[in-house]
Coordinates of N, CA, C and O and ligand atoms in Angstrom, one line a residue:
M30 N 0.8 -1.4 0.1 CA -0.3 -0.1 0.0 C 1.1 1.1 0.1 O 2.1 1.3 0.7
K31 N 0.6 2.2 -0.9 CA 1.0 3.4 -0.9 C 1.7 4.3 0.4 O 0.2 4.5 1.2
K32 N 2.4 5.0 0.9 CA 2.4 5.7 2.6 C 2.1 6.6 2.2 O 2.3 7.4 1.4
T33 N 1.3 7.4 3.0 CA 0.7 8.7 3.3 C 2.4 9.4 3.5 O 3.2 8.9 4.2
H34 N 1.9 10.8 3.1 CA 3.3 11.4 3.6 C 3.8 11.7 5.0 O 4.6 12.0 5.6
N35 N 2.6 11.7 6.0 CA 3.1 11.7 7.4 C 3.3 10.2 7.7 O 4.7 10.8 8.4
E36 N 3.5 9.3 6.9 CA 4.2 8.0 7.4 C 5.3 8.3 6.9 O 6.5 7.7 7.4
V37 N 5.4 8.9 5.9 CA 6.8 8.6 4.8 C 8.1 9.8 6.2 O 9.3 9.6 6.4
S38 N 7.4 10.8 6.0 CA 7.5 12.0 7.4 C 8.3 11.5 8.4 O 9.6 11.7 9.1
K39 N 7.7 10.4 9.2 CA 7.9 9.6 10.4 C 8.9 9.0 10.1 O 9.9 8.6 11.0
F40 N 9.1 7.9 9.4 CA 10.2 7.0 9.2 C 11.3 8.2 8.7 O 12.4 7.5 9.0
L41 N 11.3 9.1 7.8 CA 12.7 10.0 7.7 C 13.1 10.5 8.9 O 14.6 10.5 8.9
S42 N 12.3 11.0 9.9 CA 12.5 11.6 11.0 C 13.5 10.5 11.7 O 14.4 10.7 12.5
Y43 N 12.9 9.2 11.7 CA 13.5 8.2 12.7 C 14.8 8.0 12.3 O 15.8 7.9 12.9
V44 N 15.0 7.9 10.8 CA 16.7 7.4 9.8 C 17.1 8.8 10.3 O 18.5 8.2 10.4
L45 N 16.8 9.8 9.9 CA 17.9 10.6 10.1 C 18.2 11.3 11.0 O 19.3 12.2 11.4
R46 N 17.5 11.6 12.0 CA 17.3 12.1 13.1 C 17.8 10.8 14.4 O 18.4 11.4 15.4
H47 N 17.3 9.6 14.3 CA 17.9 9.1 15.5 C 18.8 7.6 15.2 O 19.2 7.3 15.7
Q48 N 18.0 6.9 14.0 CA 18.5 5.4 14.0 C 19.2 5.3 12.5 O 18.0 4.4 12.0
P49 N 20.0 6.1 12.2 CA 20.2 5.4 11.1 C 20.7 4.2 10.6 O 20.5 3.6 9.4
E50 N 21.2 3.9 11.7 CA 21.6 2.0 11.7 C 20.6 1.3 11.3 O 20.9 0.2 10.9
A51 N 19.6 1.6 11.1 CA 18.3 0.9 11.4 C 17.6 0.2 10.2 O 17.6 -0.9 9.6
I52 N 18.8 0.9 9.2 CA 18.7 0.7 8.0 C 19.9 1.0 6.9 O 19.9 1.3 5.6
G53 N 20.7 0.6 7.7 CA 22.4 0.5 7.2 C 22.7 2.0 6.7 O 23.6 2.1 5.7
L54 N 22.6 3.0 7.1 CA 22.6 4.5 6.2 C 23.6 5.2 6.7 O 23.6 5.4 8.4
E55 N 24.5 5.6 5.9 CA 25.5 6.1 6.4 C 24.9 7.8 6.8 O 24.6 8.3 5.8
L56 N 25.5 8.8 7.7 CA 24.9 10.3 8.0 C 26.4 10.7 7.9 O 27.2 10.4 8.8
D57 N 26.6 11.8 7.4 CA 28.4 12.2 7.4 C 27.8 13.2 9.3 O 26.5 13.4 9.6
S58 N 28.9 14.4 9.4 CA 28.4 14.8 10.9 C 27.9 16.0 10.7 O 26.9 16.6 11.3
E59 N 27.3 16.2 9.2 CA 26.2 17.4 9.3 C 24.6 17.0 9.1 O 23.8 17.7 8.4
G60 N 24.9 15.6 9.0 CA 23.4 14.7 8.8 C 23.0 14.8 7.7 O 21.7 14.1 7.4
W61 N 24.0 14.6 6.7 CA 23.7 14.3 4.9 C 23.8 13.0 5.0 O 24.4 12.6 5.2
A62 N 22.5 12.6 4.2 CA 23.0 10.7 3.5 C 22.3 11.1 1.8 O 21.4 11.8 1.7
N63 N 22.9 10.0 1.4 CA 22.5 10.3 0.3 C 21.3 9.6 -0.5 O 21.0 8.2 0.3
I64 N 20.5 10.0 -1.1 CA 19.2 9.8 -1.0 C 18.8 8.4 -1.8 O 17.7 7.7 -1.5
D65 N 19.6 7.7 -3.0 CA 19.5 6.6 -3.3 C 19.7 5.5 -2.4 O 19.3 4.7 -2.1
A66 N 21.0 6.2 -1.4 CA 21.4 5.1 -0.4 C 19.9 4.8 0.6 O 19.8 3.7 1.1
L67 N 19.4 6.0 1.1 CA 18.3 5.8 2.1 C 17.5 4.9 1.3 O 16.2 4.3 1.7
I68 N 16.8 5.0 -0.1 CA 15.8 4.6 -0.9 C 16.2 3.1 -0.6 O 15.5 2.0 -0.3
A69 N 17.6 2.5 -0.9 CA 17.8 1.0 -0.9 C 17.9 0.3 0.4 O 17.2 -0.6 0.7
G70 N 18.3 1.5 1.8 CA 17.9 0.9 2.9 C 16.8 0.6 3.3 O 16.5 -0.1 3.8
A71 N 15.9 1.3 2.9 CA 14.7 1.3 3.2 C 14.2 0.2 2.6 O 13.4 -0.5 3.2
A72 N 14.3 0.1 1.1 CA 13.7 -1.1 0.5 C 14.3 -2.1 1.4 O 13.3 -3.4 1.4
G73 N 15.0 -2.8 1.5 CA 15.4 -3.5 2.5 C 14.7 -3.8 3.7 O 14.9 -5.2 3.9
Q74 N 14.3 -3.4 3.9 CA 13.3 -3.2 5.3 C 11.6 -3.3 4.9 O 11.0 -3.2 5.8
G75 N 11.7 -3.7 3.7 CA 10.5 -3.5 2.9 C 9.4 -2.4 3.0 O 8.4 -2.1 2.7
Q76 N 10.0 -1.2 3.1 CA 9.8 0.1 2.6 C 9.9 0.6 1.2 O 11.0 0.9 1.1
S77 N 8.9 0.9 0.8 CA 8.8 1.3 -0.5 C 8.7 2.9 -0.5 O 7.6 3.7 -0.5
L78 N 9.4 3.4 -1.0 CA 9.9 5.0 -1.3 C 10.5 5.2 -2.6 O 11.5 4.4 -3.4
D79 N 10.3 6.5 -2.8 CA 11.2 6.9 -4.5 C 10.9 8.3 -4.2 O 10.6 8.8 -3.0
K80 N 12.2 8.3 -5.4 CA 12.4 10.0 -4.9 C 11.6 11.2 -5.2 O 11.7 12.5 -4.4
Q81 N 10.7 11.0 -5.9 CA 9.5 11.8 -6.0 C 8.7 11.8 -4.8 O 8.4 13.1 -4.2
L82 N 8.8 11.0 -4.2 CA 7.9 11.0 -2.7 C 8.2 11.7 -1.7 O 8.1 12.2 -1.1
I83 N 9.7 10.9 -1.8 CA 10.7 11.6 -0.7 C 10.6 13.7 -1.0 O 10.5 14.3 0.3
E84 N 11.0 13.6 -1.9 CA 10.8 15.4 -2.5 C 9.5 16.2 -2.1 O 9.7 17.3 -1.6
A85 N 8.1 15.3 -2.3 CA 6.9 15.9 -2.1 C 6.6 16.0 -0.5 O 6.4 16.9 0.1
V86 N 7.5 15.0 0.3 CA 7.2 15.0 1.9 C 8.3 16.2 2.1 O 7.8 16.8 3.1
V87 N 9.5 16.4 1.8 CA 10.6 17.4 2.2 C 9.7 18.9 1.6 O 9.5 19.5 2.7
E88 N 9.2 18.7 0.7 CA 8.6 20.1 0.0 C 7.3 20.6 1.0 O 7.2 21.8 1.4
G89 N 6.8 19.5 1.5 CA 5.1 19.8 1.8 C 5.3 19.4 3.5 O 4.1 19.7 4.3
S90 N 6.5 19.1 4.3 CA 6.7 19.5 5.7 C 6.3 20.4 6.2 O 6.6 21.6 6.3
D91 N 5.2 20.6 7.2 CA 4.5 21.8 7.7 C 5.8 22.1 8.6 O 5.7 23.7 8.6
K92 N 6.6 21.7 8.9 CA 7.7 22.4 10.2 C 8.9 22.6 9.2 O 9.7 23.1 9.8
K93 N 8.8 22.2 8.5 CA 10.3 22.4 7.2 C 11.5 21.3 7.7 O 12.3 21.8 8.3
R94 N 11.0 20.4 8.3 CA 12.0 19.3 9.3 C 13.1 18.9 8.1 O 14.4 18.5 8.8
F95 N 13.2 18.5 6.6 CA 14.0 18.4 6.2 C 14.7 19.2 4.9 O 13.8 20.1 4.6
A96 N 15.9 18.8 4.4 CA 16.3 19.8 3.2 C 17.0 18.9 2.6 O 17.5 17.9 2.7
L97 N 17.0 19.2 1.3 CA 17.6 18.6 0.3 C 19.1 19.4 0.0 O 18.9 20.3 -0.1
S98 N 19.9 18.7 -0.5 CA 21.3 19.3 -0.7 C 21.2 20.2 -2.4 O 20.0 19.5 -3.3
E99 N 22.0 21.0 -2.7 CA 21.8 22.0 -4.0 C 21.8 21.2 -4.7 O 21.1 21.2 -5.8
D100 N 22.4 20.1 -5.1 CA 22.4 19.0 -6.4 C 21.5 18.5 -6.2 O 21.4 17.2 -7.4
G101 N 20.5 17.9 -4.9 CA 19.4 17.2 -5.2 C 19.8 15.9 -4.8 O 19.2 14.7 -4.8
L102 N 21.1 15.3 -4.3 CA 21.5 13.7 -4.0 C 21.3 13.8 -2.8 O 21.5 12.6 -2.4
R103 N 21.4 14.8 -1.9 CA 21.4 14.2 -0.3 C 20.2 15.2 0.5 O 19.6 15.8 0.2
I104 N 19.7 14.5 1.6 CA 19.0 14.7 2.4 C 19.1 14.9 3.9 O 20.3 14.1 4.7
R105 N 18.9 15.8 4.8 CA 19.3 15.4 6.1 C 18.1 16.2 6.8 O 17.2 17.0 6.0
A106 N 17.9 15.9 8.3 CA 16.8 16.7 9.2 C 17.5 17.6 9.6 O 18.7 17.9 9.9
V107 N 16.8 18.7 9.5 CA 17.6 20.3 9.9 C 17.4 20.4 11.3 O 18.1 21.4 11.7
Q108 N 17.1 20.0 12.4 CA 16.9 19.5 13.7 C 16.4 18.2 14.5 O 16.0 17.4 13.8
G109 N 16.5 18.7 15.8 CA 15.9 17.2 16.2 C 16.9 15.9 16.5 O 16.2 15.0 16.9
H110 N 17.7 16.0 16.2 CA 18.8 14.6 16.5 C 19.2 14.0 17.8 O 19.3 15.1 18.7
S111 N 19.0 12.7 17.9 CA 19.8 12.0 18.7 C 20.8 11.1 18.6 O 21.7 10.7 19.7
T112 N 20.9 10.9 17.5 CA 22.1 10.4 17.3 C 23.8 11.2 17.1 O 23.6 12.2 16.9
A113 N 24.5 10.5 17.8 CA 25.8 10.9 18.1 C 26.7 10.6 17.2 O 27.8 11.7 16.9
K114 N 25.8 10.5 15.8 CA 26.6 10.6 14.4 C 26.8 11.7 13.7 O 27.7 12.1 13.1
V115 N 25.6 12.5 14.6 CA 25.4 14.0 13.7 C 25.9 14.9 14.6 O 25.6 14.6 16.0
D116 N 26.7 15.9 14.2 CA 27.0 17.0 15.0 C 27.1 18.4 13.8 O 28.2 18.8 13.7
I117 N 25.8 18.8 13.9 CA 25.9 19.6 13.0 C 26.6 21.2 13.5 O 26.4 21.7 14.6
A118 N 27.2 21.9 12.4 CA 28.2 23.2 13.1 C 27.0 24.3 12.9 O 27.5 25.0 11.8
F119 N 26.0 24.4 13.9 CA 25.3 25.4 13.3 C 25.8 26.9 14.0 O 26.6 26.8 14.9
T120 N 25.3 27.7 13.2 CA 26.0 29.3 13.9 C 25.4 29.7 14.9 O 24.3 29.6 15.2
E121 N 26.3 30.3 15.8 CA 25.8 31.1 16.9 C 24.7 32.3 16.4 O 25.4 32.7 15.6
K122 N 23.7 32.4 17.3 CA 22.9 33.6 16.9 C 22.3 34.4 18.2 O 21.8 33.8 18.9
K123 N 22.2 35.6 18.1 CA 21.8 36.2 19.1 C 20.1 36.0 19.3 O 19.3 36.0 18.3
P124 N 19.5 35.3 20.3 CA 18.0 35.4 20.2 C 17.1 36.5 20.6 O 17.7 37.2 21.2
P125 N 15.9 36.5 20.5 CA 14.9 37.4 21.1 C 15.2 37.3 22.7 O 15.4 36.4 23.1
D126 N 14.5 38.3 23.2 CA 14.7 38.7 24.8 C 13.6 37.1 25.1 O 14.2 36.5 26.3
I127 N 12.5 37.0 24.9 CA 12.0 35.9 25.1 C 11.8 35.0 24.0 O 11.5 35.0 22.9
L128 N 12.1 33.3 24.6 CA 11.9 32.6 23.9 C 10.8 31.4 24.5 O 10.6 31.3 25.7
Y129 N 9.9 30.6 23.7 CA 9.1 29.5 24.3 C 9.3 28.0 24.2 O 10.0 27.8 23.6
H130 N 9.0 27.5 25.8 CA 9.4 26.0 25.3 C 8.2 25.0 25.6 O 6.9 25.7 26.7
G131 N 7.0 24.9 25.1 CA 6.3 23.7 25.0 C 6.2 22.8 25.9 O 7.0 21.8 25.2
T132 N 5.9 22.0 26.8 CA 5.9 20.9 27.6 C 4.6 20.0 28.3 O 3.4 21.1 27.9
A133 N 4.7 19.2 28.8 CA 3.6 18.9 29.4 C 3.5 18.9 31.2 O 4.5 18.9 31.5
S134 N 1.8 19.1 31.7 CA 2.2 19.5 32.8 C 2.8 18.6 33.9 O 3.5 19.4 34.8
R135 N 2.5 17.3 33.5 CA 3.3 16.3 34.1 C 5.0 16.3 34.2 O 5.3 15.7 35.5
F136 N 5.6 16.8 33.5 CA 7.3 17.5 33.8 C 7.4 18.3 34.2 O 8.6 18.7 34.3
L137 N 6.5 19.3 34.6 CA 6.8 20.7 35.6 C 7.5 20.4 36.5 O 8.6 21.6 36.8
T138 N 7.1 19.8 37.4 CA 8.3 19.6 38.9 C 9.5 19.2 38.6 O 10.3 19.7 39.2
A139 N 9.7 18.4 38.1 CA 11.3 17.8 37.3 C 12.0 19.1 36.7 O 12.7 19.4 37.5
I140 N 10.9 20.2 35.9 CA 11.6 21.0 34.9 C 12.0 22.2 36.2 O 13.0 22.7 36.0
L141 N 11.0 22.6 36.8 CA 11.4 23.4 37.7 C 12.4 23.4 39.0 O 13.0 24.2 39.5
A142 N 12.4 22.1 39.4 CA 13.8 21.7 40.1 C 15.2 21.5 39.3 O 16.0 22.2 39.9
E143 N 15.1 21.2 37.9 CA 16.3 20.8 37.4 C 16.7 21.6 36.2 O 17.9 21.5 35.6
G144 N 15.6 22.4 36.0 CA 16.0 23.0 34.3 C 15.5 22.2 33.4 O 15.1 21.1 33.4
L145 N 15.4 22.6 32.1 CA 15.4 22.2 30.8 C 16.4 21.2 30.3 O 17.5 22.1 30.5
T146 N 16.7 20.2 30.3 CA 17.6 19.1 29.9 C 16.9 18.8 28.2 O 16.0 18.4 27.9
A147 N 18.1 18.6 27.5 CA 17.7 18.0 26.1 C 17.2 16.3 26.1 O 16.7 16.1 25.1
Q148 N 17.3 15.7 27.1 CA 16.8 14.9 27.3 C 17.2 13.9 26.0 O 18.6 13.7 26.3
S149 N 16.7 12.9 25.5 CA 17.4 12.1 24.1 C 18.0 12.9 23.2 O 18.8 12.4 22.6
R150 N 17.4 14.2 23.0 CA 17.9 14.9 21.9 C 19.1 15.6 22.0 O 19.7 15.7 23.6
Q151 N 20.0 16.5 21.3 CA 21.2 17.1 21.5 C 20.9 18.0 21.8 O 22.1 19.1 22.7
Y152 N 19.8 19.1 21.7 CA 19.5 20.1 22.3 C 17.9 20.3 22.8 O 17.0 19.6 22.6
V153 N 18.1 21.4 23.6 CA 16.5 21.8 24.0 C 15.8 22.7 22.8 O 16.8 23.4 22.4
H154 N 14.8 22.4 22.6 CA 13.9 23.0 21.6 C 13.7 24.3 22.2 O 12.3 23.8 22.6
L155 N 13.4 25.2 21.0 CA 12.8 26.6 21.6 C 12.1 27.0 20.7 O 12.4 27.2 19.3
S156 N 10.6 27.9 20.8 CA 10.0 28.5 19.5 C 10.0 29.9 20.2 O 9.9 30.2 21.0
A157 N 10.0 30.7 18.8 CA 10.0 32.5 19.2 C 8.6 32.5 18.9 O 7.9 33.7 19.6
D158 N 7.4 31.4 18.7 CA 6.4 31.5 18.8 C 5.5 30.9 20.0 O 5.4 29.6 19.8
R159 N 4.5 31.4 20.4 CA 3.9 30.9 21.6 C 2.7 29.5 21.2 O 2.8 28.8 22.1
E160 N 2.2 29.9 20.3 CA 1.5 29.0 19.6 C 2.1 27.7 19.6 O 1.4 26.6 19.2
V161 N 3.0 27.9 18.6 CA 3.8 26.4 18.4 C 4.1 25.8 19.6 O 3.9 24.9 19.5
A162 N 5.2 26.5 20.2 CA 5.1 26.0 22.2 C 3.8 24.9 22.6 O 3.9 24.1 23.0
I163 N 2.8 25.7 21.9 CA 1.8 24.8 22.9 C 1.4 24.0 22.2 O 1.1 22.7 22.8
Q164 N 1.4 23.6 20.7 CA 1.2 22.7 20.1 C 2.7 21.5 20.4 O 2.5 20.2 20.4
V165 N 3.5 22.0 20.6 CA 4.4 20.7 21.0 C 4.6 20.3 21.9 O 4.9 19.2 22.5
G166 N 4.0 21.1 23.1 CA 3.5 20.7 24.3 C 2.4 19.6 24.3 O 2.4 18.8 25.0
Q167 N 1.6 19.7 23.4 CA 0.2 18.9 23.4 C 0.4 17.1 23.2 O 0.2 16.6 23.3
R168 N 2.2 17.4 22.3 CA 2.2 16.1 22.3 C 2.5 14.8 23.4 O 2.3 13.8 23.5
Y169 N 2.7 15.5 24.5 CA 3.1 14.7 25.9 C 2.0 14.6 26.6 O 2.1 14.1 27.8
G170 N 0.8 15.4 26.7 CA -0.3 15.8 27.6 C -0.7 16.9 27.7 O -0.8 17.9 26.9
T171 N -1.5 17.1 29.2 CA -1.5 18.9 29.1 C -0.7 19.9 29.0 O 0.2 20.2 29.7
P172 N -0.5 20.7 27.8 CA 0.4 21.5 27.6 C 0.5 22.6 28.6 O -0.2 23.2 28.8
V173 N 1.8 23.0 28.8 CA 2.3 24.0 29.5 C 3.0 24.9 28.8 O 4.2 24.3 28.0
V174 N 3.3 26.2 28.6 CA 4.3 27.1 28.1 C 5.4 27.8 29.2 O 4.4 28.5 29.8
L175 N 6.5 27.6 28.8 CA 7.3 28.3 29.5 C 7.8 29.2 29.0 O 8.3 29.2 27.4
E176 N 8.1 30.4 29.9 CA 8.7 31.5 29.0 C 10.5 31.4 29.7 O 10.8 31.4 30.8
I177 N 11.1 31.3 28.3 CA 12.6 31.3 29.0 C 13.1 33.0 28.6 O 13.2 33.3 27.5
N178 N 13.8 33.2 29.5 CA 14.8 34.5 29.3 C 16.1 34.0 28.4 O 17.2 34.3 28.8
A179 N 15.9 34.1 27.0 CA 17.2 33.8 26.0 C 18.1 35.0 25.9 O 19.4 34.7 26.5
L180 N 17.7 36.4 25.9 CA 18.7 37.2 26.1 C 19.6 37.4 26.9 O 20.6 37.4 26.7
A181 N 18.8 37.1 28.0 CA 19.7 37.1 29.5 C 20.8 35.6 29.3 O 22.1 36.2 29.9
M182 N 20.1 34.5 29.3 CA 21.3 33.5 29.2 C 22.1 33.9 28.0 O 23.4 33.6 28.5
F183 N 22.0 34.3 26.6 CA 22.9 34.8 25.5 C 24.0 35.6 26.4 O 25.1 35.3 26.3
E184 N 23.6 36.3 27.2 CA 24.5 37.7 27.5 C 25.3 37.2 28.8 O 26.4 37.9 28.9
Q185 N 24.8 36.3 29.4 CA 25.5 35.7 30.5 C 26.4 34.4 29.7 O 27.7 33.7 30.5
G186 N 26.7 34.2 28.4 CA 27.4 33.4 27.4 C 27.2 32.0 27.2 O 27.8 31.4 26.8
Y187 N 25.8 31.6 27.2 CA 25.2 30.4 27.0 C 24.9 30.6 25.3 O 24.3 31.3 25.0
P188 N 25.3 29.5 24.4 CA 25.5 30.3 22.8 C 23.6 29.3 22.8 O 23.6 28.5 23.1
F189 N 23.3 30.2 21.5 CA 21.9 30.0 20.7 C 22.5 29.7 19.7 O 23.1 30.3 18.7
Y190 N 21.4 28.9 19.1 CA 21.3 28.6 17.8 C 19.8 28.3 17.1 O 19.0 28.3 17.8
Q191 N 20.0 28.8 15.5 CA 18.7 28.8 15.0 C 18.7 27.8 13.5 O 19.4 28.0 12.9
A192 N 18.0 26.5 13.3 CA 18.2 25.6 13.0 C 17.2 26.4 11.1 O 16.5 27.6 11.6
E193 N 17.8 26.2 10.5 CA 17.3 26.9 8.8 C 15.4 26.4 9.4 O 14.9 27.2 8.5
N194 N 14.9 25.9 9.6 CA 13.1 25.9 9.8 C 13.0 26.9 10.9 O 11.9 27.0 11.2
G195 N 13.9 27.3 11.8 CA 13.4 28.4 12.4 C 13.6 27.7 14.0 O 13.2 28.9 15.0
V196 N 13.5 26.5 14.4 CA 13.7 26.4 15.7 C 14.8 26.9 16.3 O 16.0 26.7 15.8
W197 N 14.8 27.2 17.3 CA 15.7 28.1 18.5 C 16.5 26.7 19.4 O 15.9 25.5 19.7
L198 N 17.8 26.8 19.3 CA 18.1 25.7 20.0 C 19.5 26.2 20.9 O 20.2 26.9 20.8
T199 N 19.2 25.3 22.2 CA 20.2 25.7 23.4 C 20.8 24.3 23.9 O 19.5 23.5 23.9
R200 N 21.7 24.3 24.8 CA 21.9 22.8 25.0 C 21.1 22.5 26.4 O 21.1 21.6 26.8
Q201 N 21.3 23.8 27.2 CA 19.9 23.2 28.4 C 19.6 24.6 29.2 O 20.3 25.8 28.6
V202 N 19.0 24.5 30.0 CA 18.0 26.1 30.6 C 18.1 25.9 32.2 O 17.4 24.9 32.5
A203 N 18.9 26.7 32.8 CA 18.7 26.7 34.2 C 17.7 27.1 34.6 O 17.0 28.0 33.8
V204 N 17.0 26.8 35.8 CA 16.2 27.1 36.2 C 15.8 29.0 36.4 O 14.5 29.3 36.4
E205 N 16.9 29.5 36.7 CA 16.6 30.8 37.1 C 16.2 31.5 35.5 O 15.6 32.7 35.9
F206 N 16.5 30.8 34.6 CA 15.9 31.7 33.3 C 14.3 31.0 32.8 O 14.0 31.2 31.6
I207 N 13.6 30.6 33.8 CA 12.6 29.8 33.4 C 11.2 30.9 34.0 O 11.5 30.8 35.4
S208 N 10.3 31.0 33.5 CA 9.1 31.4 34.5 C 8.2 31.0 33.6 O 7.7 30.5 32.3
Q209 N 6.8 30.5 33.9 CA 5.7 30.8 33.6 C 4.5 31.1 33.3 O 4.3 32.3 33.7
Ligands
LIG306 C1 10.8 17.4 28.8 C2 9.3 18.7 17.5 C3 11.5 16.5 32.8 C4 10.3 18.5 27.7 C5 8.8 19.6 18.1 C6 10.1 17.9 26.3 C7 10.4 20.3 19.0 C8 12.0 17.3 30.9 C9 10.3 16.3 26.7 C10 11.0 19.2 18.6 C11 13.1 18.1 31.5 C12 11.0 16.1 25.7 C13 11.4 18.7 19.8 C14 13.4 17.5 32.7 C15 13.2 18.9 29.8 N1 13.0 16.9 33.6 N2 11.3 16.4 31.5 N3 14.5 18.1 33.1 N4 13.6 19.1 30.5 N5 11.6 17.6 30.1 O1 10.4 15.4 22.3 O2 11.0 19.8 22.9 O3 7.6 17.4 14.6 O4 13.0 15.4 23.1 O5 9.8 19.7 27.9 O6 7.9 20.5 17.1 O7 9.1 18.2 23.1 O8 9.3 16.3 16.1 O9 11.4 17.4 22.6 O10 8.8 17.4 27.3 O11 10.8 21.6 17.6 O12 9.6 18.0 14.0 O13 11.3 16.6 27.8 O14 10.1 18.2 17.8 O15 9.4 18.5 16.1 O16 10.8 16.0 24.8 O17 10.3 18.6 21.0 P1 11.2 15.8 23.1 P2 10.6 18.4 22.5 P3 9.2 17.5 15.2

């Protein structure tokens, strides 16, 4: 049966952010994979993909999760990695005064005790848009939006980065920079 774009997007997130070895795929340190190798690796797991479908999913991705190389031969996830194989050289960027982090109410006690940590990913993910943060928090339960004093953090020497799709990244956020 033909896969939906959502199914393909989830599969691409899985192999390009988390488990490339699940299909024997090589990612370079910038996260790039050869598209033909991805298609061949997926086929080996009974997952039928073709280049046109992959391109349509990249183009249609609501959060612009993926990027194609200029020559069209390679693909990567632009953020969200947990695999240690990838270490994207993001450029440091001065953040706005406030950034938002959406989480679930059940995580609040731990977050207000130890701060935000990257959990299984490489970075804590932040958004300039409160609405986006609500949607992110909804994935895990009753959403709560935390306000992060990003500029104050930056001015105290904590680096911030912005992925190609606009998502803000930092390694961790100490409790003193978090308010509800
Ligand atoms: C929470 C999606 C307990 C944190 C989104 C979050 C995002 C803690 C969860 C991107 C904690 C980790 C990332 C602590 C943090 N104690 N819980 N000390 N510190 N947490 O999925 O930010 O659709 O790894 O609040 O749009 O939810 O995949 O991170 O709830 O941009 O493209 O631990 O994923 O994008 O969850 O989401 P995640 P996230 P995609």
